[in-house]
mmCIF file of C-alpha atoms in Angstrom:
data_model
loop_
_atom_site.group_PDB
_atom_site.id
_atom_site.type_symbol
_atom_site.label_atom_id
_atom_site.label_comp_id
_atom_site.label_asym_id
_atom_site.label_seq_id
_atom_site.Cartn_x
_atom_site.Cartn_y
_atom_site.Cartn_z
ATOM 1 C CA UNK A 1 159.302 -75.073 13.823
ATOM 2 C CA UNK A 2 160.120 -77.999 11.159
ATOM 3 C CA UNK A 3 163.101 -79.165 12.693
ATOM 4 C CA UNK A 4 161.514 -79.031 16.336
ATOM 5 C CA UNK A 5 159.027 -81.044 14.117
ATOM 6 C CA UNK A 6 161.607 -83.690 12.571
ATOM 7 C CA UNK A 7 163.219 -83.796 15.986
ATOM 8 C CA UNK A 8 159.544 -84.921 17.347
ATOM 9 C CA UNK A 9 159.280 -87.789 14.510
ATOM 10 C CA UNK A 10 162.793 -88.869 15.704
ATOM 11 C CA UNK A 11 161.996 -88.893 19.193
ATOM 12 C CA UNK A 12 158.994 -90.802 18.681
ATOM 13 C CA UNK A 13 160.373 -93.647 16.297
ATOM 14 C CA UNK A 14 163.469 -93.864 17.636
ATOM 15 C CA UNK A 15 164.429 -97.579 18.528
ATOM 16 C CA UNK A 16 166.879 -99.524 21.609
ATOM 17 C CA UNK A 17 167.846 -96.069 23.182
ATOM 18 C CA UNK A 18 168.534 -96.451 27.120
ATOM 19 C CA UNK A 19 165.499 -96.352 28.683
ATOM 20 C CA UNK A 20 163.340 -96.701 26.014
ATOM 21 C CA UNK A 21 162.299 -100.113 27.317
ATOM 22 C CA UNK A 22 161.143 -98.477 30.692
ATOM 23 C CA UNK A 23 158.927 -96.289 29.177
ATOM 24 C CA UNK A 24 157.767 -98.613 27.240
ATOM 25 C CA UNK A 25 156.941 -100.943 29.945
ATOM 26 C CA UNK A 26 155.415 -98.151 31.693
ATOM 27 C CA UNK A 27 153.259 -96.944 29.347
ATOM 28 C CA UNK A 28 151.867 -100.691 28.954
ATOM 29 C CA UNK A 29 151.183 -100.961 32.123
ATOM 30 C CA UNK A 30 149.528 -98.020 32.868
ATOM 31 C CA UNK A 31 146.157 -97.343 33.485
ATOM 32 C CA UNK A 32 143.307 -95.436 32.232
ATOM 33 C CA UNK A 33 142.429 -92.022 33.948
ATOM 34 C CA UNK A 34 139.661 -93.515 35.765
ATOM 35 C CA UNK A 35 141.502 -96.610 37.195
ATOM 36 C CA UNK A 36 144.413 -94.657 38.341
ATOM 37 C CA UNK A 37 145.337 -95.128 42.186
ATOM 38 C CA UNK A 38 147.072 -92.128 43.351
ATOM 39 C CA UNK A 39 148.053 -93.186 46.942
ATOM 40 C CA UNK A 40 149.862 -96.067 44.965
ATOM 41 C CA UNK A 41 153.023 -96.970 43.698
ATOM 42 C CA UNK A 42 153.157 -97.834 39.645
ATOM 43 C CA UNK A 43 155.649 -99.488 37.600
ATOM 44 C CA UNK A 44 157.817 -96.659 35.937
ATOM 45 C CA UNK A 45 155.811 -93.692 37.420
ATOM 46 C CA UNK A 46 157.557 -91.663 40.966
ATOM 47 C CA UNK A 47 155.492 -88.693 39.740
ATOM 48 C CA UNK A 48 151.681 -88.595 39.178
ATOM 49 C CA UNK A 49 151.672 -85.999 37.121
ATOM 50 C CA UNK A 50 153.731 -87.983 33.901
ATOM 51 C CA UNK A 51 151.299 -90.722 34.801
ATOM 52 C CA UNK A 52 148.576 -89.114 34.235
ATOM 53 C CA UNK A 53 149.819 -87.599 30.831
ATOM 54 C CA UNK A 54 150.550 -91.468 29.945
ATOM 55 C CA UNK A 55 147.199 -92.254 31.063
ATOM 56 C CA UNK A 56 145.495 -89.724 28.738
ATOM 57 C CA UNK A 57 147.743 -90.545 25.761
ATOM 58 C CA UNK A 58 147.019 -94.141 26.404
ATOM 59 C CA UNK A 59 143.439 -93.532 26.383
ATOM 60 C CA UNK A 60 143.268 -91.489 22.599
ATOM 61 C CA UNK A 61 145.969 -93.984 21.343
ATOM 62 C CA UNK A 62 147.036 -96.990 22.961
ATOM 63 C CA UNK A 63 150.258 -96.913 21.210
ATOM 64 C CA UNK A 64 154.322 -96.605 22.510
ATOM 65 C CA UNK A 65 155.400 -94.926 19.355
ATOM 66 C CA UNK A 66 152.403 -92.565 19.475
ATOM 67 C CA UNK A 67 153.130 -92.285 23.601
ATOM 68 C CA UNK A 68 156.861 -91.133 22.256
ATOM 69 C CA UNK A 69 155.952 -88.751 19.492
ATOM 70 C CA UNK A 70 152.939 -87.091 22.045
ATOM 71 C CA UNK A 71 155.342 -86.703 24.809
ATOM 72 C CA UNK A 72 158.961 -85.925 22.438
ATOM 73 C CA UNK A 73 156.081 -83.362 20.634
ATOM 74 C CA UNK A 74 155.077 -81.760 24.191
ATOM 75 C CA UNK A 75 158.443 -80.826 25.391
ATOM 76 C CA UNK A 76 159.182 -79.126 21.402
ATOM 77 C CA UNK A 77 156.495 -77.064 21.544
ATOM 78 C CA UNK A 78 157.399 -76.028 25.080
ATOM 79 C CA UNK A 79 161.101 -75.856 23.830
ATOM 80 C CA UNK A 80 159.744 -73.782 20.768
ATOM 81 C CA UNK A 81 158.265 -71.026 22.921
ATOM 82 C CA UNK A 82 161.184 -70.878 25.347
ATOM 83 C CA UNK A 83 163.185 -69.928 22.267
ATOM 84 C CA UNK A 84 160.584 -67.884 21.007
ATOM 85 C CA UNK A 85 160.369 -65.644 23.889
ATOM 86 C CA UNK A 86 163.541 -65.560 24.979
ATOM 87 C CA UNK A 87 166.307 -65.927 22.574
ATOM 88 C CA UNK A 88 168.092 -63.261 20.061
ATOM 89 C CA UNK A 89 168.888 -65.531 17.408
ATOM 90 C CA UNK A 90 166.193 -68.947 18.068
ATOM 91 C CA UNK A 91 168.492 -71.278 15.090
ATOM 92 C CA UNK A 92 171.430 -70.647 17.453
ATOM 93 C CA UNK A 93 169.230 -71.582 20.769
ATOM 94 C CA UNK A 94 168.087 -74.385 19.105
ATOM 95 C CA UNK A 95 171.547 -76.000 17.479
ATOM 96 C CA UNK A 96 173.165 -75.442 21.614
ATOM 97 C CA UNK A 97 169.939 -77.321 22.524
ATOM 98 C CA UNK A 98 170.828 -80.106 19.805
ATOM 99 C CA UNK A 99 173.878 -80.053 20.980
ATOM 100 C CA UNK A 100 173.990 -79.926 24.995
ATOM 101 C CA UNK A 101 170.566 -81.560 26.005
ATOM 102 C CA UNK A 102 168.778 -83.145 23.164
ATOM 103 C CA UNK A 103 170.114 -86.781 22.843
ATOM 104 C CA UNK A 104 170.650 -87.214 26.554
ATOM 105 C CA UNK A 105 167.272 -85.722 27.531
ATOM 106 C CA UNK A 106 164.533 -85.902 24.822
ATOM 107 C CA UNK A 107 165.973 -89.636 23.888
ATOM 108 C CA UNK A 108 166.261 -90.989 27.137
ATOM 109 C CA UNK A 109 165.104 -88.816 29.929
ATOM 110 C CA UNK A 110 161.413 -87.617 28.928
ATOM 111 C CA UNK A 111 160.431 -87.087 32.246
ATOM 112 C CA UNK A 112 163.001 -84.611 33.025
ATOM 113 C CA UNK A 113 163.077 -82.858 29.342
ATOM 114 C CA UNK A 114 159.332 -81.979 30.407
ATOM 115 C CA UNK A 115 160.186 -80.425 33.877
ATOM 116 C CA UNK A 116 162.739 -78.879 32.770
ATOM 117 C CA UNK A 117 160.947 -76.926 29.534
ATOM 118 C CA UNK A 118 158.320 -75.876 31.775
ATOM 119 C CA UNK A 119 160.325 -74.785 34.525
ATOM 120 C CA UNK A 120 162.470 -72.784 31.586
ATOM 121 C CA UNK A 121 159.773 -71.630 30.221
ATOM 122 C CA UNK A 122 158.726 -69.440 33.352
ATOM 123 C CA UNK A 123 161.761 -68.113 34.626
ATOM 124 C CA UNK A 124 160.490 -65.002 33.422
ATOM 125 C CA UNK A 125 157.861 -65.099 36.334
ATOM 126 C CA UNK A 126 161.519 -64.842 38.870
ATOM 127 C CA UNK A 127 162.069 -61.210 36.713
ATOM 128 C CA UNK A 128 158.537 -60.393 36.958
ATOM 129 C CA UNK A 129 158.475 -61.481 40.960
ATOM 130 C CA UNK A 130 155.615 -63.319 40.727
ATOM 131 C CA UNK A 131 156.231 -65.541 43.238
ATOM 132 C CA UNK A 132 152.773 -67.672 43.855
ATOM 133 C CA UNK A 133 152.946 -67.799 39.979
ATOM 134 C CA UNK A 134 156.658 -69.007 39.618
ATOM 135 C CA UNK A 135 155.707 -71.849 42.963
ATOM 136 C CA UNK A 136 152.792 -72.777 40.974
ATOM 137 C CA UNK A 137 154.940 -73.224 38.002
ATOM 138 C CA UNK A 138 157.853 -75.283 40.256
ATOM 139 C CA UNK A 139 154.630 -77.766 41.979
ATOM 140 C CA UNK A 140 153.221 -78.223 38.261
ATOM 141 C CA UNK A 141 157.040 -79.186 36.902
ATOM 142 C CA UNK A 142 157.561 -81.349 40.156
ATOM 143 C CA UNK A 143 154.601 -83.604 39.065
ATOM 144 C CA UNK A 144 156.258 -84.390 36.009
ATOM 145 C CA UNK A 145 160.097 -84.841 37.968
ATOM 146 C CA UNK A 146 161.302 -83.938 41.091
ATOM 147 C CA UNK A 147 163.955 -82.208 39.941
ATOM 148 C CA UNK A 148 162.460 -79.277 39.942
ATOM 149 C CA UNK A 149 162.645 -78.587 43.410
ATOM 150 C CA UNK A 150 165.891 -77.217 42.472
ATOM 151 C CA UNK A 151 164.216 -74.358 40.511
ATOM 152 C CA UNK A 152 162.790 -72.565 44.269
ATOM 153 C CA UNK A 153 165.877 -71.769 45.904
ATOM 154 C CA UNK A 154 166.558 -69.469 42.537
ATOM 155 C CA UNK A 155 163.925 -66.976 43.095
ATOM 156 C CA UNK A 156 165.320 -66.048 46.168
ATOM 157 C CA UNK A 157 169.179 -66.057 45.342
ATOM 158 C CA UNK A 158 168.103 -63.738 42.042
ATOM 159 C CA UNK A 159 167.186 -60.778 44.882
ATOM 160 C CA UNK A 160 171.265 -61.160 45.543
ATOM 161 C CA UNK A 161 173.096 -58.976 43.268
ATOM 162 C CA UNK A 162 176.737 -60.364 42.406
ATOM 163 C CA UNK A 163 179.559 -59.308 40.448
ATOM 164 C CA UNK A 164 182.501 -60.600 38.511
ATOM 165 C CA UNK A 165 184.806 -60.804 41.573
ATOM 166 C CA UNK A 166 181.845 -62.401 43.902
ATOM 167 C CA UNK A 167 181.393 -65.205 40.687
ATOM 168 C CA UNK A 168 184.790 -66.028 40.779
ATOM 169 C CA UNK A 169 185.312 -66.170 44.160
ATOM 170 C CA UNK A 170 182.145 -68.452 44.533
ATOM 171 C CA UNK A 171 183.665 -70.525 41.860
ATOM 172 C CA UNK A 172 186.858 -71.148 43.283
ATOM 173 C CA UNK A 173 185.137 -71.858 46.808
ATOM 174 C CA UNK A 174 182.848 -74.495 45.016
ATOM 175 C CA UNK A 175 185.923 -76.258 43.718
ATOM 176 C CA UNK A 176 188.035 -75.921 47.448
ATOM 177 C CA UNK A 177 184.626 -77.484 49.099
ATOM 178 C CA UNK A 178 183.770 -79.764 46.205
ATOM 179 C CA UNK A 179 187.198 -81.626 47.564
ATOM 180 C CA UNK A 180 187.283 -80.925 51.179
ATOM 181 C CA UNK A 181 183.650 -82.340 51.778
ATOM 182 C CA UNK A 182 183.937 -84.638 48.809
ATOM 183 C CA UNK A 183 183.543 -87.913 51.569
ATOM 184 C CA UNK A 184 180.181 -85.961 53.372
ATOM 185 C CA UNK A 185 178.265 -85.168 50.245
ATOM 186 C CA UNK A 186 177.615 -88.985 49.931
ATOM 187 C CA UNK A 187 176.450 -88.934 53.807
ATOM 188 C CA UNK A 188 174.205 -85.859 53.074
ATOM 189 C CA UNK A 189 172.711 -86.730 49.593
ATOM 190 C CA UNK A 190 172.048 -90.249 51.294
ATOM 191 C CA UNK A 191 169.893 -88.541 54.291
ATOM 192 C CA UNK A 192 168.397 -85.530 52.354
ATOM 193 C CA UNK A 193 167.494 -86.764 48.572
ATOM 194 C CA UNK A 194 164.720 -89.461 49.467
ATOM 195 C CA UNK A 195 161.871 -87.717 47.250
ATOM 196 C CA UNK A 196 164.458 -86.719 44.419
ATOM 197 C CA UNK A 197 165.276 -90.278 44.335
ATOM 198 C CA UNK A 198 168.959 -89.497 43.766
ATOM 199 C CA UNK A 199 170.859 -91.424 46.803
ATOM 200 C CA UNK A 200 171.732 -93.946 43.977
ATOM 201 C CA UNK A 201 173.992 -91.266 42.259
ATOM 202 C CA UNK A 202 176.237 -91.346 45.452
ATOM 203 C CA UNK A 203 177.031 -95.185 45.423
ATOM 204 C CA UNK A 204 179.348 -97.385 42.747
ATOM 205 C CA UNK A 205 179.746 -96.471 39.293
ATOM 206 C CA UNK A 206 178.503 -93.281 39.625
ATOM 207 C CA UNK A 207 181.510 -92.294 41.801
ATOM 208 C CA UNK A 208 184.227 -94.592 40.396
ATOM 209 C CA UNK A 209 183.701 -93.037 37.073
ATOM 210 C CA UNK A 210 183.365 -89.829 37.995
ATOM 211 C CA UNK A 211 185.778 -87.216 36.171
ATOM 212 C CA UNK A 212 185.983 -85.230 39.875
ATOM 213 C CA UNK A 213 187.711 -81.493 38.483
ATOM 214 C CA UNK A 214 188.952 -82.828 35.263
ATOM 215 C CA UNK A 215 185.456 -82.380 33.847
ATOM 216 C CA UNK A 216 185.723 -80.638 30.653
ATOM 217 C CA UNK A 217 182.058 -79.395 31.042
ATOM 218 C CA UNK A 218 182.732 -77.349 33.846
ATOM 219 C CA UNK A 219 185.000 -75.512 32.157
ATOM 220 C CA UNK A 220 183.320 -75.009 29.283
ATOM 221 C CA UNK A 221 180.550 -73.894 31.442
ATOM 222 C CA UNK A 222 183.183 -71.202 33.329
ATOM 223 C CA UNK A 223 184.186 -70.107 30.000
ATOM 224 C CA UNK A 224 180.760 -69.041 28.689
ATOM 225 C CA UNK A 225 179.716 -67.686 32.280
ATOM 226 C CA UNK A 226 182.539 -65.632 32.433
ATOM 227 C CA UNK A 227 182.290 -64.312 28.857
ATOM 228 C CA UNK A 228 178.815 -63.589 29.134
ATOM 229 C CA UNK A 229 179.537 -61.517 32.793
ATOM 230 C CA UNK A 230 182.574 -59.598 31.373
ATOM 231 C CA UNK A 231 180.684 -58.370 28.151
ATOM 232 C CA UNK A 232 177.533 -57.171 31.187
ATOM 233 C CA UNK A 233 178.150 -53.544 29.928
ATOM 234 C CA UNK A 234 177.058 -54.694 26.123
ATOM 235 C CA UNK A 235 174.486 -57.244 26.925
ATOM 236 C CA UNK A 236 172.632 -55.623 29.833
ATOM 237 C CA UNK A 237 170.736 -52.908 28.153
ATOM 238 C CA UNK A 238 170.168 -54.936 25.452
ATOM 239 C CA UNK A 239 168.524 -57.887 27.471
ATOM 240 C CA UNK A 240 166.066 -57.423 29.980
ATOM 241 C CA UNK A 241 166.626 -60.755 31.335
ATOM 242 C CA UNK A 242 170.200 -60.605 30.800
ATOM 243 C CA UNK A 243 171.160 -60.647 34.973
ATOM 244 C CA UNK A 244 168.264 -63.688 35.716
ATOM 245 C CA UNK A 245 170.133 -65.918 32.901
ATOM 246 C CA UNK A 246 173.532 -65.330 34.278
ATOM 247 C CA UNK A 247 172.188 -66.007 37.907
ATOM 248 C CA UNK A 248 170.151 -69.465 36.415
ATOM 249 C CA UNK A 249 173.308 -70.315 34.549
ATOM 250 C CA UNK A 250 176.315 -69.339 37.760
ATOM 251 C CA UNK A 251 174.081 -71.951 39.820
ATOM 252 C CA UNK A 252 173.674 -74.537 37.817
ATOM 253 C CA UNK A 253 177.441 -73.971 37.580
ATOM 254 C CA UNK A 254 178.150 -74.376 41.430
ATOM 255 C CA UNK A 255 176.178 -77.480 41.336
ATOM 256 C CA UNK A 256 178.184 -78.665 38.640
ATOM 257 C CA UNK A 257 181.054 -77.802 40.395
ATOM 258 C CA UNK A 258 180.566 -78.490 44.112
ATOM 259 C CA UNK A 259 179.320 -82.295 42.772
ATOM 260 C CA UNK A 260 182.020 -83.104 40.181
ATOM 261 C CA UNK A 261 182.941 -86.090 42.386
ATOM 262 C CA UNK A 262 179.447 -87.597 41.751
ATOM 263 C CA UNK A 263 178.768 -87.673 37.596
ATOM 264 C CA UNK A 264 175.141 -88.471 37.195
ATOM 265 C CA UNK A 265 174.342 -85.896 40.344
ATOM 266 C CA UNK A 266 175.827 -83.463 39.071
ATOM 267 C CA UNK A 267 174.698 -83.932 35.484
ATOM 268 C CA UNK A 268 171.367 -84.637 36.451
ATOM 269 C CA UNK A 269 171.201 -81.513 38.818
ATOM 270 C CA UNK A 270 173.102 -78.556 37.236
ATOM 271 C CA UNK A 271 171.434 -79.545 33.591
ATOM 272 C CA UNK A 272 168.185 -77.721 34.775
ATOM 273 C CA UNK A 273 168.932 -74.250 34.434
ATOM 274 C CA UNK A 274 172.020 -75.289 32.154
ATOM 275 C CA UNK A 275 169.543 -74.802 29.521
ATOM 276 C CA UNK A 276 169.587 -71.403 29.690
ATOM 277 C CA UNK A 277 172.616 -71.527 28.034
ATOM 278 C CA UNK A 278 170.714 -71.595 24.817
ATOM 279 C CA UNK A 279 169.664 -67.772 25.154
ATOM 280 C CA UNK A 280 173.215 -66.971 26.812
ATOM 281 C CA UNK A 281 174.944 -67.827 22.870
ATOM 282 C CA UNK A 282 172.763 -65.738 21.013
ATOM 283 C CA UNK A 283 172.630 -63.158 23.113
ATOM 284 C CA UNK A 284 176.829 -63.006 23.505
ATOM 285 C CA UNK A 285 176.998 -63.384 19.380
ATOM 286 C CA UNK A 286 174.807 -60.171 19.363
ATOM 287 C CA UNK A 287 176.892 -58.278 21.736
ATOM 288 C CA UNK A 288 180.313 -58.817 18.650
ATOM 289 C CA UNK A 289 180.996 -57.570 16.110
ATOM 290 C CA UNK A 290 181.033 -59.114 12.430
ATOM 291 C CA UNK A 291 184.051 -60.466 12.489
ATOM 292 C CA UNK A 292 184.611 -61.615 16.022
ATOM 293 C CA UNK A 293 180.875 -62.836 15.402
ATOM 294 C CA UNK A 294 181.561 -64.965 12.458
ATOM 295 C CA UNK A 295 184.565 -66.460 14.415
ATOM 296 C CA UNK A 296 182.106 -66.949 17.870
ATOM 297 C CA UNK A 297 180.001 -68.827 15.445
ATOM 298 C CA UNK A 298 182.310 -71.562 14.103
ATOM 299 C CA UNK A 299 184.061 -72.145 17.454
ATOM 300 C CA UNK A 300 180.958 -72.646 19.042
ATOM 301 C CA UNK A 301 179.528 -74.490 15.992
ATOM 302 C CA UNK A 302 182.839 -76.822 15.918
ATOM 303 C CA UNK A 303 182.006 -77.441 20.118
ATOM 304 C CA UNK A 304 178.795 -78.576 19.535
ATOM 305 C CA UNK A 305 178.753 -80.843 16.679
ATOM 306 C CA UNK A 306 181.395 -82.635 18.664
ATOM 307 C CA UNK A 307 179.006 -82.409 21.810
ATOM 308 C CA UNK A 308 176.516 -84.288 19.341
ATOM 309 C CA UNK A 309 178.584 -86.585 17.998
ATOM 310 C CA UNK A 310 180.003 -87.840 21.512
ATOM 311 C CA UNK A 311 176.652 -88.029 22.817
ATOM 312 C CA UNK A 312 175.430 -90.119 20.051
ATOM 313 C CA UNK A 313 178.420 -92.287 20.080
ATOM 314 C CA UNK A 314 178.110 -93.099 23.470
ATOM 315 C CA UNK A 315 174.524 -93.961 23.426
ATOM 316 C CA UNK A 316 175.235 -96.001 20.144
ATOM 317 C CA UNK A 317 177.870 -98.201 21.902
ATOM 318 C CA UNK A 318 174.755 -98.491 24.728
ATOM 319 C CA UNK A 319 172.766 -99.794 22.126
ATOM 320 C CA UNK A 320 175.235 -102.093 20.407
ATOM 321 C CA UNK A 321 175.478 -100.375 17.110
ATOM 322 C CA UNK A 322 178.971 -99.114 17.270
#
């Protein structure tokens, strides 16, 4: 709980990070509960919901660092319950989430870090088939970012039971079609992705710099789906949720996959359930032994630092500090 809290403080003070200015802006210009318009369009705002949340920070505190440290302190506690609930060993949750999500999410992306948390947060309502529950959930998240659309078609693909072979197969399949329809996903995500607002993620930079199959991510992401399948005799019985994290995570590494032509679509897409990966670790570290656990840990330890420090880098040369 400190360092969720120290990661709140640094969050909320932090100073030139990309979009920061946005938010800023948007959080000037927003208005009170009582004055908002919702059949309008406001600076900064696509969802009502994360306007209103603006609106009732700016109303106790009309303050941006104060707006940064209320909303940076929102998605920790939801972040700190996530862990708390569902992961074997929460410091090791927590350093993958420092790692994989923090600086490019909770720095720059507040809107999604929110959606996402929340949508985490309930996946246990998919095990527990509570479907009205889990929609409710989904339309709650989707008022913060639309995004979370993404997290409905999982309820229904978690009734599908797969195995090892039907994983690989799908992988292989989503890198085949991920090249043969490479020029039509442009076409479709152009048509279909009006209210997710991500049509720009099909055009200029976003292709031309796009790493296509030579992602390193979506290996990494193979690597840890695969382990975490093979060891399914070990971790199974130990973790009740064991089959709906492997199902979150072997999505959200199709999407990665089958839109590796397109970076910040496929980035901004597959990162949703992505975070599960930060109850996947602990729960494959619990399934070794000692030694091959001690190992796990520095490999993985070794990964993420350099996750960090790449992330930071990058937005550091963004800011014009490096």
């Amino acid at each position: 709980m400190m360092v969720l809290c120290i990661f709140t403080i640094l969050i909320g003070t932090r100073n030139g990070w990309s979009d920061q200015g946005v938010y800023e802006i948007a959080f000037n210009e927003a208005p009170l509960p009582w004055e908002i318009n919702w059949f309008g369009e406001i600076y900064g705002y696509a969802e009502h919901g994360y306007l209103l949340l603006a609106s009732i920070v700016k109303l106790i505190y009309n303050n941006a660092t104060f707006y940064f440290l209320a909303m940076g302190g929102l998605s920790m506690l939801l972040l700190y319950k996530g862990l708390k609930m569902y992961c074997a060993i929460p410091l090791l949750g927590l350093c993958d989430y420092a790692g994989r999500f923090l600086l490019n999410r909770d720095f720059q992306q507040m809107r999604s870090s929110l959606a996402i948390l929340l949508l985490v947060l309930a996946i246990k309502l998919i095990h527990d088939r509570k479907l009205v529950a889990y929609m409710l959930v989904v339309l709650l998240a989707y008022q913060f970012h639309h995004l979370s659309l993404l997290g409905i078609p999982l309820y229904f693909l978690y009734k599908v039971r797969i195995g090892p072979i039907s994983i690989i197969f799908s992988l292989v399949m989503a890198m085949l079609l991920s090249q043969l329809l490479a020029g039509s996903i442009s076409g479709v995500v152009d048509g279909y992705s009006q209210d997710l607002n991500y049509d720009t993620y099909v055009q200029g930079e976003y292709v031309e710099e796009a790493l296509g199959l030579r992602n390193p991510m979506i290996y990494f992401q193979i690597v840890i789906l695969m382990v975490y399948t093979f060891m399914e005799p070990v971790l199974a019985s130990k973790d009740k949720f064991y089959y709906l994290f492997r199902w979150a995570y072997f999505y959200s590494t199709l999407i990665l996959i089958f839109f590796c032509n397109y970076t910040a679509l496929s980035g901004r897409t597959s990162t949703v359930f992505a975070t599960c990966e930060m109850f996947m670790l602990p729960s494959i570290a619990m399934g070794l032994g000692k030694k091959k656990r001690f190992v796990f840990y520095v490999v993985v330890g070794i990964i993420l630092v350099y996750f960090f420090w790449s992330k930071y880098r990058s937005a550091m040369m963004l800011v014009g500090e490096v």
